[in-house]
mmCIF file of C-alpha atoms and ligand atoms in Angstrom:
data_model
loop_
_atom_site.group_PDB
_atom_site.id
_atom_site.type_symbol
_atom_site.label_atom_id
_atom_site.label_comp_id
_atom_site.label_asym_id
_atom_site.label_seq_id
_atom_site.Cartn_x
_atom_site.Cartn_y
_atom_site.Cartn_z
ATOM 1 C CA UNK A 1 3.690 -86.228 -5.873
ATOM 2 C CA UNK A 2 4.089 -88.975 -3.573
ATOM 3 C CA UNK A 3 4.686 -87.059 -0.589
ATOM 4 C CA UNK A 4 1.612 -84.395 -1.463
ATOM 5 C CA UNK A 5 -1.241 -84.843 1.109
ATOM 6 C CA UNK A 6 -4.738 -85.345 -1.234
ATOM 7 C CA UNK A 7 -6.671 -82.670 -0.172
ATOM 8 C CA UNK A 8 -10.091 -83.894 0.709
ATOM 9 C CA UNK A 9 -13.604 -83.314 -1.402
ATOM 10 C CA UNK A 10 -15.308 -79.792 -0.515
ATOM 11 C CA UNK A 11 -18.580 -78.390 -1.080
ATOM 12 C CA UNK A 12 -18.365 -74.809 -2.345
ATOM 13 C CA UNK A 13 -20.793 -72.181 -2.212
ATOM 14 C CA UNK A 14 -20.467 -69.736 -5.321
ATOM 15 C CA UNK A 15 -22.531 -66.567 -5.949
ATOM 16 C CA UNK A 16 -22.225 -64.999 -9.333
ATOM 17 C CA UNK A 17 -20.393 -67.241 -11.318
ATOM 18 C CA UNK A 18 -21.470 -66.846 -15.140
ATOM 19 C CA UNK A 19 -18.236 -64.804 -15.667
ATOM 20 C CA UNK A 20 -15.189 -63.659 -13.745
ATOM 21 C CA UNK A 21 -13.801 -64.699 -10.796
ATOM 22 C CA UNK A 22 -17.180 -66.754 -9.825
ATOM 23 C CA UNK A 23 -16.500 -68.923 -13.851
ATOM 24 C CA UNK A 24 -13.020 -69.613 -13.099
ATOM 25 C CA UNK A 25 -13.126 -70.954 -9.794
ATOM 26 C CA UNK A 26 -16.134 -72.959 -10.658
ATOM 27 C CA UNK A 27 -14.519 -74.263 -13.822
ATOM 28 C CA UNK A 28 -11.285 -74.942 -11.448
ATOM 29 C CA UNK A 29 -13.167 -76.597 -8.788
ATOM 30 C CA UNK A 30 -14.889 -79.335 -10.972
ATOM 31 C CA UNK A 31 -11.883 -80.206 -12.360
ATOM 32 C CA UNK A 32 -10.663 -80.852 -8.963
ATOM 33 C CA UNK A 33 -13.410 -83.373 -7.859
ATOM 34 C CA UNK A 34 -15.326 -80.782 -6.004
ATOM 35 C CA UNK A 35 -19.048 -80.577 -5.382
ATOM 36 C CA UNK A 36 -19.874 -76.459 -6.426
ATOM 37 C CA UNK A 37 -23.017 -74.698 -6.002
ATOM 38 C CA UNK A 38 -23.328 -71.671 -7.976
ATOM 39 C CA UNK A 39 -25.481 -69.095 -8.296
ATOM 40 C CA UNK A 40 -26.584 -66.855 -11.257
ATOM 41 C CA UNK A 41 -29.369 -64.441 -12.265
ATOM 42 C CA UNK A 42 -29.383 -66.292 -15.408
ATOM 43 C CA UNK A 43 -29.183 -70.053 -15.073
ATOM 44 C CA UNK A 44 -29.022 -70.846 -18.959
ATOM 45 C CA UNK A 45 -25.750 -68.488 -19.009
ATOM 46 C CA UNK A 46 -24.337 -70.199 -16.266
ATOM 47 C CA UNK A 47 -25.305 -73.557 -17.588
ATOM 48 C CA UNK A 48 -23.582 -72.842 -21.047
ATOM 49 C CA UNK A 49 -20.418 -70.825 -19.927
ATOM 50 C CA UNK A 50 -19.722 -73.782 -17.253
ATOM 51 C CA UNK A 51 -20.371 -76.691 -20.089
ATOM 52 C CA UNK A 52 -20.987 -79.688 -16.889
ATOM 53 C CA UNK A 53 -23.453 -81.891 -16.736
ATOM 54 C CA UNK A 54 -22.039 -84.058 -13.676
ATOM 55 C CA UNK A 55 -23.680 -84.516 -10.477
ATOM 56 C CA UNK A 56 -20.818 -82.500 -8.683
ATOM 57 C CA UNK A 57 -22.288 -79.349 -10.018
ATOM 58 C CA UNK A 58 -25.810 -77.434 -8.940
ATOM 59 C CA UNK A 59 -26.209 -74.348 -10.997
ATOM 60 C CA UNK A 60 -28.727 -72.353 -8.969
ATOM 61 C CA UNK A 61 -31.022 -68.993 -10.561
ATOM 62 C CA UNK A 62 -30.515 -66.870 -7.631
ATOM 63 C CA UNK A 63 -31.819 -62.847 -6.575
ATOM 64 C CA UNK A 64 -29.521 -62.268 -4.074
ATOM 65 C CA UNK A 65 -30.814 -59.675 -2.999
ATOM 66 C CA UNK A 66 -33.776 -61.657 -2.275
ATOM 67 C CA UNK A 67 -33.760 -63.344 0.908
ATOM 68 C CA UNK A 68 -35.880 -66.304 0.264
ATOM 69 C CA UNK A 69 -34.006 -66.955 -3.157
ATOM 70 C CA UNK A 70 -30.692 -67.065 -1.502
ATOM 71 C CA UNK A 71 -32.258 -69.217 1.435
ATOM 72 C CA UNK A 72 -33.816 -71.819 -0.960
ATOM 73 C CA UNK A 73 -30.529 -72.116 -2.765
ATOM 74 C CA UNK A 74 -28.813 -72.611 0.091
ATOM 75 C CA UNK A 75 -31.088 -75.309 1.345
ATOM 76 C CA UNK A 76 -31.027 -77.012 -2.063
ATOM 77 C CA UNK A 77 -27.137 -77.349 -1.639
ATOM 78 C CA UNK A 78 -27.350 -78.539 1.618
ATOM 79 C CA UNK A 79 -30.066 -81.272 0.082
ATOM 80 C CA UNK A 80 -27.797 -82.058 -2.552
ATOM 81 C CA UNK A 81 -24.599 -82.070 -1.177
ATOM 82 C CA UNK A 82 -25.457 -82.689 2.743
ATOM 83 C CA UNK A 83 -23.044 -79.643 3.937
ATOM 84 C CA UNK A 84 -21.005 -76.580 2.206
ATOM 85 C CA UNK A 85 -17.377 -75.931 3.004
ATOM 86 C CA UNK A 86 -16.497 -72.946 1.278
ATOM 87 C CA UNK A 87 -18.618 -70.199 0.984
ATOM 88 C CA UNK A 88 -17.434 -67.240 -1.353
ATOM 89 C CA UNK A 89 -19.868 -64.444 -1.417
ATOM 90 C CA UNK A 90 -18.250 -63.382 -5.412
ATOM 91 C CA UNK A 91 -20.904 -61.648 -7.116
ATOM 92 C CA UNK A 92 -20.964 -57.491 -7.473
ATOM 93 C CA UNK A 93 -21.245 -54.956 -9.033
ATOM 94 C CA UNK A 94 -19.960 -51.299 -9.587
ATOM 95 C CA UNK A 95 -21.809 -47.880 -10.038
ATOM 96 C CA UNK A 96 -19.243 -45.620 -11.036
ATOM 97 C CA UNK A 97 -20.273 -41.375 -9.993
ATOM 98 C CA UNK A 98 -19.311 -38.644 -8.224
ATOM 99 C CA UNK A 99 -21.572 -38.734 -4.841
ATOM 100 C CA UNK A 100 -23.191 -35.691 -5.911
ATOM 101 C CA UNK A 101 -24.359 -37.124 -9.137
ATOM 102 C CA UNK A 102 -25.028 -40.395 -7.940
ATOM 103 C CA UNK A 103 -29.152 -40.855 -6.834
ATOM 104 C CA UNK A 104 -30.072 -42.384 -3.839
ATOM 105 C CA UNK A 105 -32.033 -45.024 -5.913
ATOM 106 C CA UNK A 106 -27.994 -45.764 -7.656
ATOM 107 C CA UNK A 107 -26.307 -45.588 -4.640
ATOM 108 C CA UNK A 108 -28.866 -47.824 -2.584
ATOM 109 C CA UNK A 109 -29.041 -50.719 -5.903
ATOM 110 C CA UNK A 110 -25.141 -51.375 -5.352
ATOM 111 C CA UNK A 111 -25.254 -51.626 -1.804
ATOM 112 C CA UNK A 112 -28.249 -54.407 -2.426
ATOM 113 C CA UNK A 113 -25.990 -56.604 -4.217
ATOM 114 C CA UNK A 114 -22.892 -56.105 -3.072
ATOM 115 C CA UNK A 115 -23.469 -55.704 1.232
ATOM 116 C CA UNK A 116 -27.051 -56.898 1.786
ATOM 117 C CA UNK A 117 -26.797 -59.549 -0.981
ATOM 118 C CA UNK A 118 -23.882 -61.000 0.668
ATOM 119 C CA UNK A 119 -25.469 -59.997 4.403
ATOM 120 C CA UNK A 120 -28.226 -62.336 2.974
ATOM 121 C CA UNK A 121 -26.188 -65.520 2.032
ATOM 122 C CA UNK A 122 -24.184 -64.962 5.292
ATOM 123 C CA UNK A 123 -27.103 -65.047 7.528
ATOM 124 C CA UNK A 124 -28.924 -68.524 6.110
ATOM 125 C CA UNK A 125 -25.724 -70.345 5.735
ATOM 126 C CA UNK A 126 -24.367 -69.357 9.002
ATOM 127 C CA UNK A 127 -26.778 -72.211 10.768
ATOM 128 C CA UNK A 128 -25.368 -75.071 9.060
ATOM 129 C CA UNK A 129 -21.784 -74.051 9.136
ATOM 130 C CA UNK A 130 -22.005 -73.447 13.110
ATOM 131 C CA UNK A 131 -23.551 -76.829 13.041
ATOM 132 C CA UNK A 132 -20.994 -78.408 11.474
ATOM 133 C CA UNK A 133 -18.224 -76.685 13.463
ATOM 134 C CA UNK A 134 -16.290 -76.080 10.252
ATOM 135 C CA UNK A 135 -16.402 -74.199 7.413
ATOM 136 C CA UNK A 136 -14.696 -70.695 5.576
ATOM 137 C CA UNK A 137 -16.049 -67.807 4.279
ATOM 138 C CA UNK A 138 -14.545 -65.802 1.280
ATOM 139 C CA UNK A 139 -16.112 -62.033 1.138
ATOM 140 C CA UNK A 140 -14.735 -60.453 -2.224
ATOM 141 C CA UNK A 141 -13.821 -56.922 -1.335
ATOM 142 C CA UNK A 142 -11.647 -54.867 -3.202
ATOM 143 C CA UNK A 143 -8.333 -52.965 -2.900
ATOM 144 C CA UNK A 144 -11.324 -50.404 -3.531
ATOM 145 C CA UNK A 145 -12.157 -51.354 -0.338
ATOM 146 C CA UNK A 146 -9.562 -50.768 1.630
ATOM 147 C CA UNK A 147 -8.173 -47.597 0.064
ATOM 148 C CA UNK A 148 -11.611 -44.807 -0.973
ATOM 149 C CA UNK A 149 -8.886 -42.271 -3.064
ATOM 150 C CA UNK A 150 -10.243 -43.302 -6.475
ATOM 151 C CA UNK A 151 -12.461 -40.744 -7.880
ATOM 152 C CA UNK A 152 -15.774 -41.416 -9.070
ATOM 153 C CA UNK A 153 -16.088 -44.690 -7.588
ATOM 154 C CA UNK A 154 -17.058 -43.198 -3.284
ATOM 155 C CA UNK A 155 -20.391 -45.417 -3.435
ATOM 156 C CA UNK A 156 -18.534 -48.785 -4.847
ATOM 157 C CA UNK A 157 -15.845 -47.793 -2.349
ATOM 158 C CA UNK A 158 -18.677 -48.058 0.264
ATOM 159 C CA UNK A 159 -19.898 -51.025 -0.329
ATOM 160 C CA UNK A 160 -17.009 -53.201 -0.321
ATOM 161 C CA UNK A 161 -15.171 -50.834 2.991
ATOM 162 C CA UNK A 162 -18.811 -52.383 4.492
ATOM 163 C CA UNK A 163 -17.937 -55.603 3.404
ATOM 164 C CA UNK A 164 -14.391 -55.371 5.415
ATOM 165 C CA UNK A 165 -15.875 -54.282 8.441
ATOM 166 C CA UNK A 166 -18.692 -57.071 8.215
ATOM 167 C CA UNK A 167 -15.994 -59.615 7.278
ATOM 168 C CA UNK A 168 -13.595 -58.385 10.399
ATOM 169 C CA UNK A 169 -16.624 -58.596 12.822
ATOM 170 C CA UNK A 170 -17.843 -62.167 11.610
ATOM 171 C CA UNK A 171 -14.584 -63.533 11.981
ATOM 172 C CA UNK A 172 -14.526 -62.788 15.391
ATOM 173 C CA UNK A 173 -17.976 -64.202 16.146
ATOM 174 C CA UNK A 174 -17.534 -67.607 13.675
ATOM 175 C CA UNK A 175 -14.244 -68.189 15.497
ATOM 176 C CA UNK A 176 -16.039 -69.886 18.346
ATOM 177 C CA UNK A 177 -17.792 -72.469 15.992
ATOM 178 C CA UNK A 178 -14.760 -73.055 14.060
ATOM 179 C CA UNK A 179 -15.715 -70.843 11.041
ATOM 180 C CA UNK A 180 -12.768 -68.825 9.121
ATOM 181 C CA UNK A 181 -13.560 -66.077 7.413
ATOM 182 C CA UNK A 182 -11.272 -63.879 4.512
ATOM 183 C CA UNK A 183 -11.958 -60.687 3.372
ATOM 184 C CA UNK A 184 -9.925 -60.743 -0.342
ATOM 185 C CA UNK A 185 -8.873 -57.252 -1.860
ATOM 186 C CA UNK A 186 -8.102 -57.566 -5.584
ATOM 187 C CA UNK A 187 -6.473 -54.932 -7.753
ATOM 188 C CA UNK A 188 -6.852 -54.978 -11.420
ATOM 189 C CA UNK A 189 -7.860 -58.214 -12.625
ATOM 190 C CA UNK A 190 -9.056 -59.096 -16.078
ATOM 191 C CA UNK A 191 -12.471 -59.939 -16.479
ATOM 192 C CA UNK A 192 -15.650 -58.379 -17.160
ATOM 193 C CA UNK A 193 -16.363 -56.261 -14.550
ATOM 194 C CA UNK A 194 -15.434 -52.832 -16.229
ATOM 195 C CA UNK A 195 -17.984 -53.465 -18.808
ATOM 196 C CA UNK A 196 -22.039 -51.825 -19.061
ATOM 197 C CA UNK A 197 -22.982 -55.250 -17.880
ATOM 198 C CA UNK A 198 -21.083 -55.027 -14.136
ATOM 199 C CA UNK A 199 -20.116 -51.069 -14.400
ATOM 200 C CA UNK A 200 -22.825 -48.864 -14.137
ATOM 201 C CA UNK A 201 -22.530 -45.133 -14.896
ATOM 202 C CA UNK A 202 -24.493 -42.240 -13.458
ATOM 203 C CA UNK A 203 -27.662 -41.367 -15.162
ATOM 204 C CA UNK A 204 -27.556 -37.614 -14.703
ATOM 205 C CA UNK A 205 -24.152 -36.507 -15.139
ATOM 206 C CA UNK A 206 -22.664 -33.211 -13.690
ATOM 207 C CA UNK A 207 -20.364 -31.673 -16.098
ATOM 208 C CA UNK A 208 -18.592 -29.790 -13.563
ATOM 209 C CA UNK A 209 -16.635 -33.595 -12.311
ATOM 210 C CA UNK A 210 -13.865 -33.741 -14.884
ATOM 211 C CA UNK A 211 -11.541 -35.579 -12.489
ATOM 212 C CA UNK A 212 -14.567 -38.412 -12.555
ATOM 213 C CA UNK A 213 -15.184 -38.402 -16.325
ATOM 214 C CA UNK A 214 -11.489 -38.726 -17.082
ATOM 215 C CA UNK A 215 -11.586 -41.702 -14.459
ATOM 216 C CA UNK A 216 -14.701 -43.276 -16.561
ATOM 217 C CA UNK A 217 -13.024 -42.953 -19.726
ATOM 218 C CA UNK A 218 -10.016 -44.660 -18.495
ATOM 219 C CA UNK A 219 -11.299 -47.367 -16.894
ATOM 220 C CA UNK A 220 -13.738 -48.169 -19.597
ATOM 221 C CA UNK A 221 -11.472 -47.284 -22.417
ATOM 222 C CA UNK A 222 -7.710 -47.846 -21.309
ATOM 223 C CA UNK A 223 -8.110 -49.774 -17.988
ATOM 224 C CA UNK A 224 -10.705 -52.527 -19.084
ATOM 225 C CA UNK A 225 -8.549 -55.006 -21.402
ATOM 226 C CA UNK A 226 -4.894 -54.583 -19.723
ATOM 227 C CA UNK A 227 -5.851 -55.044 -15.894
ATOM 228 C CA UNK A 228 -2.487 -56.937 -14.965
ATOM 229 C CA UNK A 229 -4.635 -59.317 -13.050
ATOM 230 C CA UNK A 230 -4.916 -63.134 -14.084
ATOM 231 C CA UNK A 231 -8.232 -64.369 -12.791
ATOM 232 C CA UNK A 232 -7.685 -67.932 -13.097
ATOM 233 C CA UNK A 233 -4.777 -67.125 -10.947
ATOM 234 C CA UNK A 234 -6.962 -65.811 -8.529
ATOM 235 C CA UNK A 235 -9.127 -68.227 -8.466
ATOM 236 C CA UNK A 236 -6.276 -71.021 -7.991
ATOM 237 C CA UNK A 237 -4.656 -68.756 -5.174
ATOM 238 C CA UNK A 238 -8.554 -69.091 -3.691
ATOM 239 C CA UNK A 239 -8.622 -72.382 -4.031
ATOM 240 C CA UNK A 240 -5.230 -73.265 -2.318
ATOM 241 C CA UNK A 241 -6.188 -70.813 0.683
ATOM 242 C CA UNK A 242 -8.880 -73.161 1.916
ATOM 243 C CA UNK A 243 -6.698 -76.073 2.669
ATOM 244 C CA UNK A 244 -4.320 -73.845 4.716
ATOM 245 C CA UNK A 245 -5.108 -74.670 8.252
ATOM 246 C CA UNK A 246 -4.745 -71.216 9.586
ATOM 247 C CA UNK A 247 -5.682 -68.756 6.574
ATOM 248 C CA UNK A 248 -5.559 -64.760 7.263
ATOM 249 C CA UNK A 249 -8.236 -62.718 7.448
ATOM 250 C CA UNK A 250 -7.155 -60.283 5.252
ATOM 251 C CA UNK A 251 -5.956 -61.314 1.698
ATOM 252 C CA UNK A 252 -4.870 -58.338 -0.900
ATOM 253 C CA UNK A 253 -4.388 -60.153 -4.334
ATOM 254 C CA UNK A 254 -2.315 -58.017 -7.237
ATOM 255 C CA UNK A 255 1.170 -56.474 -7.086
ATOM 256 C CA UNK A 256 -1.373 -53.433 -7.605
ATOM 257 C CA UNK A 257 -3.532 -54.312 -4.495
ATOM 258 C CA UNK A 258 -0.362 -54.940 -2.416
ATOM 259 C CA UNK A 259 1.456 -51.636 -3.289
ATOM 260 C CA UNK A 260 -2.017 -49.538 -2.588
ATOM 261 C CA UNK A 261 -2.892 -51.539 0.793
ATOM 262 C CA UNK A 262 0.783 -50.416 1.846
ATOM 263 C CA UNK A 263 0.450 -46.827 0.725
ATOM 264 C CA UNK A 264 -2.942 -46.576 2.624
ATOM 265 C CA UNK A 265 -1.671 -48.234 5.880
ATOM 266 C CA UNK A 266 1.764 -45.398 5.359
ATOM 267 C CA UNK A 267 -0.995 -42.699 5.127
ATOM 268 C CA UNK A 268 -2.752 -43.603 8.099
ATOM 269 C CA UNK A 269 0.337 -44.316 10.242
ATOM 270 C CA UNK A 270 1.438 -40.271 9.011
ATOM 271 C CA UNK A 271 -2.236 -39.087 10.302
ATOM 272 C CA UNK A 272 -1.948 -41.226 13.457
ATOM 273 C CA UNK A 273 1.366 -40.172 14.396
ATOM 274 C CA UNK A 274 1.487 -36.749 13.017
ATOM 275 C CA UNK A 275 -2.279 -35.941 15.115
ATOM 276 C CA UNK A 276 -1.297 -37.954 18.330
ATOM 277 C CA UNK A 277 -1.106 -34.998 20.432
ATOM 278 C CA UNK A 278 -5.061 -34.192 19.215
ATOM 279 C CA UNK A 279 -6.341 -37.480 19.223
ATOM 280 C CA UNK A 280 -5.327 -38.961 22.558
ATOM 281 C CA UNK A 281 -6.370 -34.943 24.279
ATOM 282 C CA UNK A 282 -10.115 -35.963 24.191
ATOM 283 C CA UNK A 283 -10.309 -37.924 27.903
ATOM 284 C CA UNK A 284 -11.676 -36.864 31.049
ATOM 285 C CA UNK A 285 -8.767 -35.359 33.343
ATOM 286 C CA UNK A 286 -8.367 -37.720 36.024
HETATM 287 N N1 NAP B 301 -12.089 -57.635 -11.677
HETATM 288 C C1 NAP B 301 -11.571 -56.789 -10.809
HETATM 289 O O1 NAP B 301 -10.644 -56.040 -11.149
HETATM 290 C C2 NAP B 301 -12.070 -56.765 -9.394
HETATM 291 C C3 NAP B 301 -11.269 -56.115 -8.454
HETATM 292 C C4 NAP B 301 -11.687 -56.071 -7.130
HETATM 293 C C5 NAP B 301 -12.865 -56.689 -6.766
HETATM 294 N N2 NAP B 301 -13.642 -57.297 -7.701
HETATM 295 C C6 NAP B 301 -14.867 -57.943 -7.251
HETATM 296 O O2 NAP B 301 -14.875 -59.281 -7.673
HETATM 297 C C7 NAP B 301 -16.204 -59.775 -7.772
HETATM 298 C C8 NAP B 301 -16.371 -60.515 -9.082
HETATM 299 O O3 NAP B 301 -16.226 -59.603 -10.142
HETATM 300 P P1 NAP B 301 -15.524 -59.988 -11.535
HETATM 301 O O4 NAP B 301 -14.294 -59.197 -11.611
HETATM 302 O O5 NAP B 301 -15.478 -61.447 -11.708
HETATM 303 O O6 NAP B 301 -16.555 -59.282 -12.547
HETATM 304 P P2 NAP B 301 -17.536 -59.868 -13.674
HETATM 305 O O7 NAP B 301 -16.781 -60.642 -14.677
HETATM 306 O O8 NAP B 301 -18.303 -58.679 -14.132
HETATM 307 O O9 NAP B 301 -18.482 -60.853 -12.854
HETATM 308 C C9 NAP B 301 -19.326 -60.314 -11.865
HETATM 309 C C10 NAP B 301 -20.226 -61.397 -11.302
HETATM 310 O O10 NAP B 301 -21.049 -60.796 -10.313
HETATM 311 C C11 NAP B 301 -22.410 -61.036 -10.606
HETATM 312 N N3 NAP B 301 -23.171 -59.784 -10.642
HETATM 313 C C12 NAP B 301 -22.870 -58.650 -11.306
HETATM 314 N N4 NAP B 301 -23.857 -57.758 -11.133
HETATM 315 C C13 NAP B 301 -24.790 -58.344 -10.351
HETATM 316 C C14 NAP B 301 -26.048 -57.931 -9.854
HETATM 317 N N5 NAP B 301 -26.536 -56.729 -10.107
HETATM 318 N N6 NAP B 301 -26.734 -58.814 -9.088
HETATM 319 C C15 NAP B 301 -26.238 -60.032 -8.835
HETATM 320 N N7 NAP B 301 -25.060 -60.490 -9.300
HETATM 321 C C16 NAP B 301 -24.355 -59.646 -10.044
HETATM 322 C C17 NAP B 301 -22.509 -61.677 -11.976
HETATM 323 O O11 NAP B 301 -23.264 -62.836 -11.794
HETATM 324 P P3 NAP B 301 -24.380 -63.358 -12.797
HETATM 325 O O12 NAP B 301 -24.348 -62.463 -14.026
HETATM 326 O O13 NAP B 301 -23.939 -64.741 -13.072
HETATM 327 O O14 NAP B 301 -25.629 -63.262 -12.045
HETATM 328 C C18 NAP B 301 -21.070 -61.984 -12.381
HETATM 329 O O15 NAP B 301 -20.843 -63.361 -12.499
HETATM 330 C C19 NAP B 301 -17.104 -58.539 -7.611
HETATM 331 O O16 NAP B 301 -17.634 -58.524 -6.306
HETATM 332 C C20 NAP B 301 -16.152 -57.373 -7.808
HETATM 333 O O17 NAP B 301 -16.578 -56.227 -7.090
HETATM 334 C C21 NAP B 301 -13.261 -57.358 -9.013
#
């Protein structure tokens, strides 16, 4: 112990932390010392599943995807706590459907919370992390994310393939101010997220997609339960990531995660190498 370095006092910057990844990390954090912010659409839920009343934690009732909700709570943390270190944009949600069945009312409500939800927390927390000159920014994507072959789930797929390219761009631009930013790609991890209250399922079904009903019933039914996926583990693999001094951008978490991320990257390599002839054909002959 001796020779451990004490890793100083942060201020995090939760959304969505009644349940899941956002309770775990909040719970985790607290019982480091932290300072955590954390947001909820239901405060009393948050209050009772986090069980602190210490002045290290500000349990915020946030719409995220309304802007001046998100901005408020991010200018009560800053009040509170004077700066935020840590920033994980957590919360989500899926809406399972083929993209035939899916409206565009469905398919436009997950990209609120997941992409403009998070766009919204980005963009009024931005101005006091560039002022400080420090800070690091989590974006919970998914293996779903990364790799789109999963049917029925093309407009959650969306949403967090958005959040990589938003979280590859920002890191890029933060860089100069001293900002890091991580894009993190779970598999399978065990929380609540494949249940009616996070999982949302078409509301006019088209018989015709059995290859998407099968993939309903089994992750509602076989999947939800027995994800291999420990989320306190997570959350503690989050948690050390910050104090790394040089932390990646991208971060796939799950034996499942890793082995899809390197089938995808194998597929693409095959199209890129296999098409080369085609794709590299298109200039002007000089
Ligand atoms: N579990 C997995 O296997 C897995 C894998 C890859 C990625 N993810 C991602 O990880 C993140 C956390 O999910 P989880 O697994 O911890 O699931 P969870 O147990 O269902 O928790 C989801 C959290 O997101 C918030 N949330 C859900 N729907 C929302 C909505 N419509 N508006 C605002 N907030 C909403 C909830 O916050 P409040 O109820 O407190 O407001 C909740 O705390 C999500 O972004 C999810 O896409 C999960």
């Amino acid at each position: 112990m001796e020779n451990q370095p004490q890793q100083r006092t942060k201020v995090w910057f939760i959304t969505g932390a009644s349940k899941g990844f956002g309770l775990s990390l909040v719970r985790q954090l607290l019982q480091q010392g932290h300072h955590v912010a954390a947001t909820s659409r239901n405060l009393k839920e948050l209050r009772r599943a986090v069980n602190n009343d210490s002045t290290e934690f500000l349990p915020l009732s946030v719409d995220l995807t309304t802007e001046s909700s998100v901005s408020e709570a991010i200018q009560t943390t800053i009040g509170r706590f004077g700066r935020i270190d840590v920033v994980v944009n957590n919360a989500g949600d899926g809406q399972l459907g083929s993209l035939e069945e899916l409206s565009d009312e469905e398919a436009r409500a997950n990209f609120e919370v997941n992409v403009f939800g998070s766009l919204n927390v980005i963009r009024h927390v931005m101005p006091h992390l560039r002022r400080q000159q420090s800070g690091h920014i989590l974006n919970i994507s998914s293996i779903a994310g990364f790799l789109g072959t999963f049917p029925g789930f093309g407009i959650y797929c969306a949403t967090k393939f958005a959040m990589q390219g938003f979280s590859e761009s920002l890191s890029v631009e933060a860089k100069a101010f001293g900002i890091n930013v991580t894009v993190v790609s779970p598999g399978y991890f065990r929380t609540e997220f494949l249940t009616p209250g996070s999982l949302s399922v078409p509301q006019q079904p088209v018989a015709a997609y059995e290859e998407v009903r099968q993939s309903q019933a089994a992750h509602q039914n076989q999947i939800n339960g027995n994800q291999p996926g420990d989320p306190d583990k997570l959350a503690a693999t989050l948690i050390q990531l910050t104090n790394e001094p040089n932390p990646p951008l991208h971060l796939f978490l799950g034996q499942d995660a890793y082995d899809l991320a390197h089938q995808k990257i194998g597929a693409v390599q095959h199209d890129l190498e296999g098409w080369k002839t085609m794709s590299v054909s298109t200039g002007f002959a000089s």
